[in-house]
Amino acid sequence: MDFSLVRNLMDPAILFFFFGILAASVKSNLEIPPAIAKFLSLYLLVAIGFKGGVALSASGFTATALVAIGAALIMAFLVPIYTFLLLRKRTSAFNAAAIAATYGSVSAVTFIAAQQYLTKNGIDFGGYMTVAMVFMESPAIIMAVLLAAIVRKQQAQAEAYAGAKIQSVPGSSPISIKTVLHEAFTDGAHLLLIGSLVIGYITGDAGKAVMAPFTVDIFKGVLAFFLLEMGLLVARQLRQSKDLNPTLVAFAGIMPIFNASLAIGLAYMFGMSKGDALLLAALVASGSYIVVPAICRYAIPEAKPGVYFSMSIGITFPFNLVIGIPLYFAAINMLWA
Amino acid sequence: MDFSLVRNLMDPAILFFFFGILAASVKSNLEIPPAIAKFLSLYLLVAIGFKGGVALSASGFTATALVAIGAALIMAFLVPIYTFLLLRKRTSAFNAAAIAATYGSVSAVTFIAAQQYLTKNGIDFGGYMTVAMVFMESPAIIMAVLLAAIVRKQQAQAEAYAGAKIQSVPGSSPISIKTVLHEAFTDGAHLLLIGSLVIGYITGDAGKAVMAPFTVDIFKGVLAFFLLEMGLLVARQLRQSKDLNPTLVAFAGIMPIFNASLAIGLAYMFGMSKGDALLLAALVASGSYIVVPAICRYAIPEAKPGVYFSMSIGITFPFNLVIGIPLYFAAINMLWA
Amino acid sequence: MDFSLVRNLMDPAILFFFFGILAASVKSNLEIPPAIAKFLSLYLLVAIGFKGGVALSASGFTATALVAIGAALIMAFLVPIYTFLLLRKRTSAFNAAAIAATYGSVSAVTFIAAQQYLTKNGIDFGGYMTVAMVFMESPAIIMAVLLAAIVRKQQAQAEAYAGAKIQSVPGSSPISIKTVLHEAFTDGAHLLLIGSLVIGYITGDAGKAVMAPFTVDIFKGVLAFFLLEMGLLVARQLRQSKDLNPTLVAFAGIMPIFNASLAIGLAYMFGMSKGDALLLAALVASGSYIVVPAICRYAIPEAKPGVYFSMSIGITFPFNLVIGIPLYFAAINMLWA
Amino acid sequence: MKSVKRVEFIIDEREVDNLLSSLAKVNITSYTVITGAYGNGDHGMRGADIFSDSLSYVLIACDEEEVKVIIEKVRPVLKSLGGICLVSDAMWVIH
Amino acid sequence: MKSVKRVEFIIDEREVDNLLSSLAKVNITSYTVITGAYGNGDHGMRGADIFSDSLSYVLIACDEEEVKVIIEKVRPVLKSLGGICLVSDAMWVIH
Amino acid sequence: MKSVKRVEFIIDEREVDNLLSSLAKVNITSYTVITGAYGNGDHGMRGADIFSDSLSYVLIACDEEEVKVIIEKVRPVLKSLGGICLVSDAMWVIH
Ligand SMILES: Nc1ncnc2c1ncn2[C@@H]1O[C@H](COP(=O)(O)O)[C@@H](O)[C@H]1O
Ligand SMILES: Nc1ncnc2c1ncn2[C@@H]1O[C@H](COP(=O)(O)O)[C@@H](O)[C@H]1O
Ligand SMILES: Nc1ncnc2c1ncn2[C@@H]1O[C@H](COP(=O)(O)O)[C@@H](O)[C@H]1O
Ligand code: NA
Ligand code: NA
Ligand code: NA
């Protein structure tokens, strides 16, 4: 494991991530223009979706694929539930619901990093894992919105009993679950991933041949730039966030290990391959910092973005990127041996 | 033809175009940052211009080249005239002049799509067709400005006879033809295409060797992203445009077929190759949505951009991209057989 | 030399530079979106830094490397001193200090162009030259700030003797040398170059293998686009600058030759290779237009940016790019023969 | 020069199109939009990182009566999704 | 703080350089420009898609007399190519 | 609607974070920032080319007392690094 950790750290893209953290720490004015950073993230989604689609068109929807997707879905429902129960008393109930959604959902960049890790170590994985990732985006959001609705109702009742006036957050009224679902499904990042997956699936090897110089060859370089931006972002986010307490910080570091352990156990039980198991672990261990925070801002306005977004991007993301992935893979290697 | 249509639809870049339309239709917030979209369009112009220039430096300015350019010029003068005569009574005369300019000029992306189509089908074409495209930009603009000037004069006379006060459009005075020509020739997109063509011609194969990974290898991927943006744009444009009437919609769908037929006839008469014929057809069938609309806004302020821009980008562009190109090629195949 | 000059002019990237000047001269609206232009410059820094680092990891820090870096450092201290002494009486003393800093420092794009020139001519050079470039950034800044401080003190004394009130520039007070040094070292461009160098050094050939399609293959194309932007910028800068007098213009054209001559002499004395000698000459001959001007704006607010920035980017940069590099190489060829 | 009102509001980029369409229905069709703003308010930080939607700044010069119509359309958006709307006085340079 | 005029105008990006140069000739050399705006007006939509030139928002803080000079230079541009110009009051924080 | 002050300032992009953090310390946490502006003033051209840092335009709607606090924090930045700060009147649309 030590060896593989070092090997992970020797990846240029990972090193650019550290460099970004360092640059932001010394308050450099280094900045990737926002338009570029957004485009790099779109590129990564297209590349990863397209690649998954092509792989899927070669393998087809086998039983292996369905099992993997099933395992992913199970975890996408489980994680928000136990996260909420665990945190309900340790922060506001609304924060807990938003954190539950965040960790139930996934980080595409963590998924990409795990794929890169496998590729470097010569381990295979299935194109259907990209489908699994797509399926993991929404359940968490739905559950969190429901949890928030329940909390809201309970508090209203409690206040009504106490004779207090029912008060909503100043200047905001939670939006309908229908709107939330529409936003979740039409979110640009989510849709682009699905679209690229489908296009990769339709065009198969012929598509791959013409797209590869763009989606495969320059991928590592683009990823390096994007991780540089992520490094800058992580450092700046951590500096600014004042809403984090030690419990939440600890949670953001321990949670991924716990979640990954469950995922690895499930993968083992289901007889998944080592590569697929690592990808599942990375998905389950990661927290969303795109779709879910964007939606929680409106859907659970009572929760503080400074909490769930900071935990997910400031702590869990770098943890998984640097330590988590090699750690999970070491565990998988031991278990599968 | 059915087969080639399906094959055209299986192109990843074309599929991204459909995906863009779909994403905009479900009101997704998917967006390519404008700075990126602009750059992608500059990239395409550089790549296509450079490639044409290199090809031209290999072949030289042969009689074949001059014939093709001649055919293009003929059509560039013809199209605005009959378009104006046809539409004069079906919309305002100023709209008719602007539409005439729009359809007399060309769409570089349609040209690129036609080249991609030929490449996929293993058909050759000449680098001079890029020169032909360059030459087709301006005649239409000049003619339209002249037509608009005539209309303006006639209306002024008519009003004078009727004893009415001569009124110009509120807050605007048409700008001089000199300014118009300056704008047309110094337009960034137009100039960049010419510049890249010349640089490709000068540097030839040596230039090609060093530039190819950038201008050739990743071309398809960049095109896919750009067509995604075009899809988003087309759908949004159609949703917003309220100035289109059924006649104009029909015109925007039928005109390309009519124009392409003439172009194909001319190409046949002039003994052009199948590849060159398709490119000519695509140029003649396409309408401008960059240079010409930008200029008409000032040069013919009495015309509504919501009309000519929407027709060209919202209807004619997707029509040519998806149906037109394979259709014209099927016709060419039959005729040349 | 004539031959190599022509060969230099035949480079697509150099031709795009000329095209940019031309487009701006005819007042075209051609524009690379600023976000893109900034990203292209970041890309070039990453590519050049990474490449240098990889080369360095292969060669190690040899005596040759140390000699080259030593030569660079000597020049970085010498140039500002004699530049200041030369110009002190020919423009304001503050302008002279800022110009001294500008020419003591370097232009990364000129360095890149010199590397491209060598590559095209099949001449080797060392990865440590990138380290030399990094080391040349700061000395000039420090010296210029010190010079400005001295000038400020002298003027204050002179004014005090003359009984005048001590006046600072309206609305501005020069910032501390500590702040200046912090800004110099944490400047994004500077830091990114160092970071990429270190990452290239750490990851070596393994890193090179995965990054090459991004940092090497498409390099020329990106450079072409960037030089197009530089051409636009140079032409616009020259049009706007009203603070340049004939002496300064002449200085900006002659200074590079003088500086390069000293550098070549030193390289010859130190027994450097032809390739390294050209890179050293290009570094010494070039003037900064990124870090130094950004810092002088605050550190020497009494100096006019319209002077030092215009000289460096408007005259010295194009001079070196087009004429200087082949000229210096011709001289090196004669001397080393 | 004539005296006009200067209405400016800051809302989620995603809402701008809808809002402007609804203003178009009541014949308010002249406006300027600056995109890519970021900010902080009751709903926390927005638009400052690449993962959150940007805000847009919208400026409309109009007369007194139109102000009321605009406010009517803008207020519900501010209420449910946040943002601000300011109204001030200005002179319009007639051309 | 001193009382100043706040002149703002929205014109085609392509015209900004020319206009600012002509203002420089009459000694008005302080200004701020925000690029990349889009909008709608008598000339239809502008700057909203990648194929049309963007608009720029220009802000100049100046005194009463300078306002007249600015308007003189801006009005012809507004007349031939469209756009708006607003003038309002503000207090300038002296530093 | 309630009457508020409209404080706007233009400063170096690089200084914005520091300034906003220092405002947060005195409980001024609502603001909007537009980045990527360029301009000219006593310190020459800034932000107009890719090699110089851009300027940011910051807008804060606040009440009379807060204006004083803001100015206190902004003035030193303007003094050492340039920029401008304007204060004007506006009506805030309550939602
Ligand atoms: N007092 C204010 N001054 C300036 N901008 C504000 C103010 N309050 C809110 N905003 C802007 O409106 C956005 C949404 O506000 P809110 O709904 O309060 O979170 C913020 O992100 C700011 O960009
Ligand atoms: N009443 C207005 N309020 C705000 N912006 C306007 C207004 N009228 C015109 N504009 C802006 O000025 C540009 C040109 O206006 P026009 O010449 O009327 O088409 C428009 O695209 C808008 O960006
Ligand atoms: N009178 C003014 N009107 C508008 N913007 C100004 C004015 N003066 C200065 N600025 C802006 O503030 C920046 C810095 O100003 P300065 O410190 O005077 O160079 C300039 O680049 C402009 O963007
Ligand atoms: Na997860
Ligand atoms: Na045409
Ligand atoms: Na130098």
PDB file of C-alpha atoms in Angstrom, chain C residues 94 152 155 159 165-174 297-298 300-304, chain E residues 2 30 92 94-95, chain F residues 41-44 46 75-84:
ATOM      1  CA  PHE C  94      11.744  56.479 -12.037  1.00  0.00           C
ATOM      2  CA  ARG C 152      13.021  58.814  -4.074  1.00  0.00           C
ATOM      3  CA  GLN C 155      14.597  63.774  -4.730  1.00  0.00           C
ATOM      4  CA  GLU C 159      13.301  69.145  -2.485  1.00  0.00           C
ATOM      5  CA  LYS C 165       7.150  70.471   0.385  1.00  0.00           C
ATOM      6  CA  ILE C 166       7.785  66.749   0.086  1.00  0.00           C
ATOM      7  CA  GLN C 167       5.183  65.460  -2.237  1.00  0.00           C
ATOM      8  CA  SER C 168       4.331  61.964  -3.235  1.00  0.00           C
ATOM      9  CA  VAL C 169       2.481  60.996  -6.378  1.00  0.00           C
ATOM     10  CA  PRO C 170      -1.157  62.006  -5.987  1.00  0.00           C
ATOM     11  CA  GLY C 171      -3.183  59.296  -4.352  1.00  0.00           C
ATOM     12  CA  SER C 172      -0.441  56.751  -4.056  1.00  0.00           C
ATOM     13  CA  SER C 173       2.276  55.733  -1.645  1.00  0.00           C
ATOM     14  CA  PRO C 174       4.973  53.290  -2.735  1.00  0.00           C
ATOM     15  CA  ARG C 297       2.766  49.662 -11.182  1.00  0.00           C
ATOM     16  CA  TYR C 298       2.677  49.585  -7.371  1.00  0.00           C
ATOM     17  CA  ILE C 300       7.353  52.456  -8.663  1.00  0.00           C
ATOM     18  CA  PRO C 301       4.069  54.302  -9.155  1.00  0.00           C
ATOM     19  CA  GLU C 302       6.030  57.362 -10.304  1.00  0.00           C
ATOM     20  CA  ALA C 303       7.052  55.554 -13.504  1.00  0.00           C
ATOM     21  CA  LYS C 304       4.747  55.417 -16.522  1.00  0.00           C
TER      22      LYS C 304
ATOM     23  CA  LYS E   2     -17.334  65.355  -2.823  1.00  0.00           C
ATOM     24  CA  SER E  30     -10.458  58.163 -16.107  1.00  0.00           C
ATOM     25  CA  TRP E  92     -17.034  60.406  -4.378  1.00  0.00           C
ATOM     26  CA  ILE E  94     -11.831  61.140  -1.537  1.00  0.00           C
ATOM     27  CA  HIS E  95      -8.685  59.194  -0.783  1.00  0.00           C
TER      28      HIS E  95
ATOM     29  CA  GLY F  41      -6.892  56.429 -13.940  1.00  0.00           C
ATOM     30  CA  ASP F  42      -3.964  57.963 -12.132  1.00  0.00           C
ATOM     31  CA  HIS F  43      -2.060  54.677 -12.245  1.00  0.00           C
ATOM     32  CA  GLY F  44      -2.478  54.174 -15.971  1.00  0.00           C
ATOM     33  CA  ARG F  46      -5.228  48.309 -15.884  1.00  0.00           C
ATOM     34  CA  ARG F  75     -10.107  54.077   1.752  1.00  0.00           C
ATOM     35  CA  PRO F  76      -6.687  52.613   2.649  1.00  0.00           C
ATOM     36  CA  VAL F  77      -6.890  50.266  -0.321  1.00  0.00           C
ATOM     37  CA  LEU F  78      -7.763  53.131  -2.653  1.00  0.00           C
ATOM     38  CA  LYS F  79      -4.931  55.141  -1.188  1.00  0.00           C
ATOM     39  CA  SER F  80      -2.197  52.615  -1.685  1.00  0.00           C
ATOM     40  CA  LEU F  81      -3.375  50.795  -4.795  1.00  0.00           C
ATOM     41  CA  GLY F  82      -5.794  53.169  -6.493  1.00  0.00           C
ATOM     42  CA  GLY F  83      -9.412  52.837  -7.518  1.00  0.00           C
ATOM     43  CA  ILE F  84     -12.601  54.739  -6.799  1.00  0.00           C
TER      44      ILE F  84
END
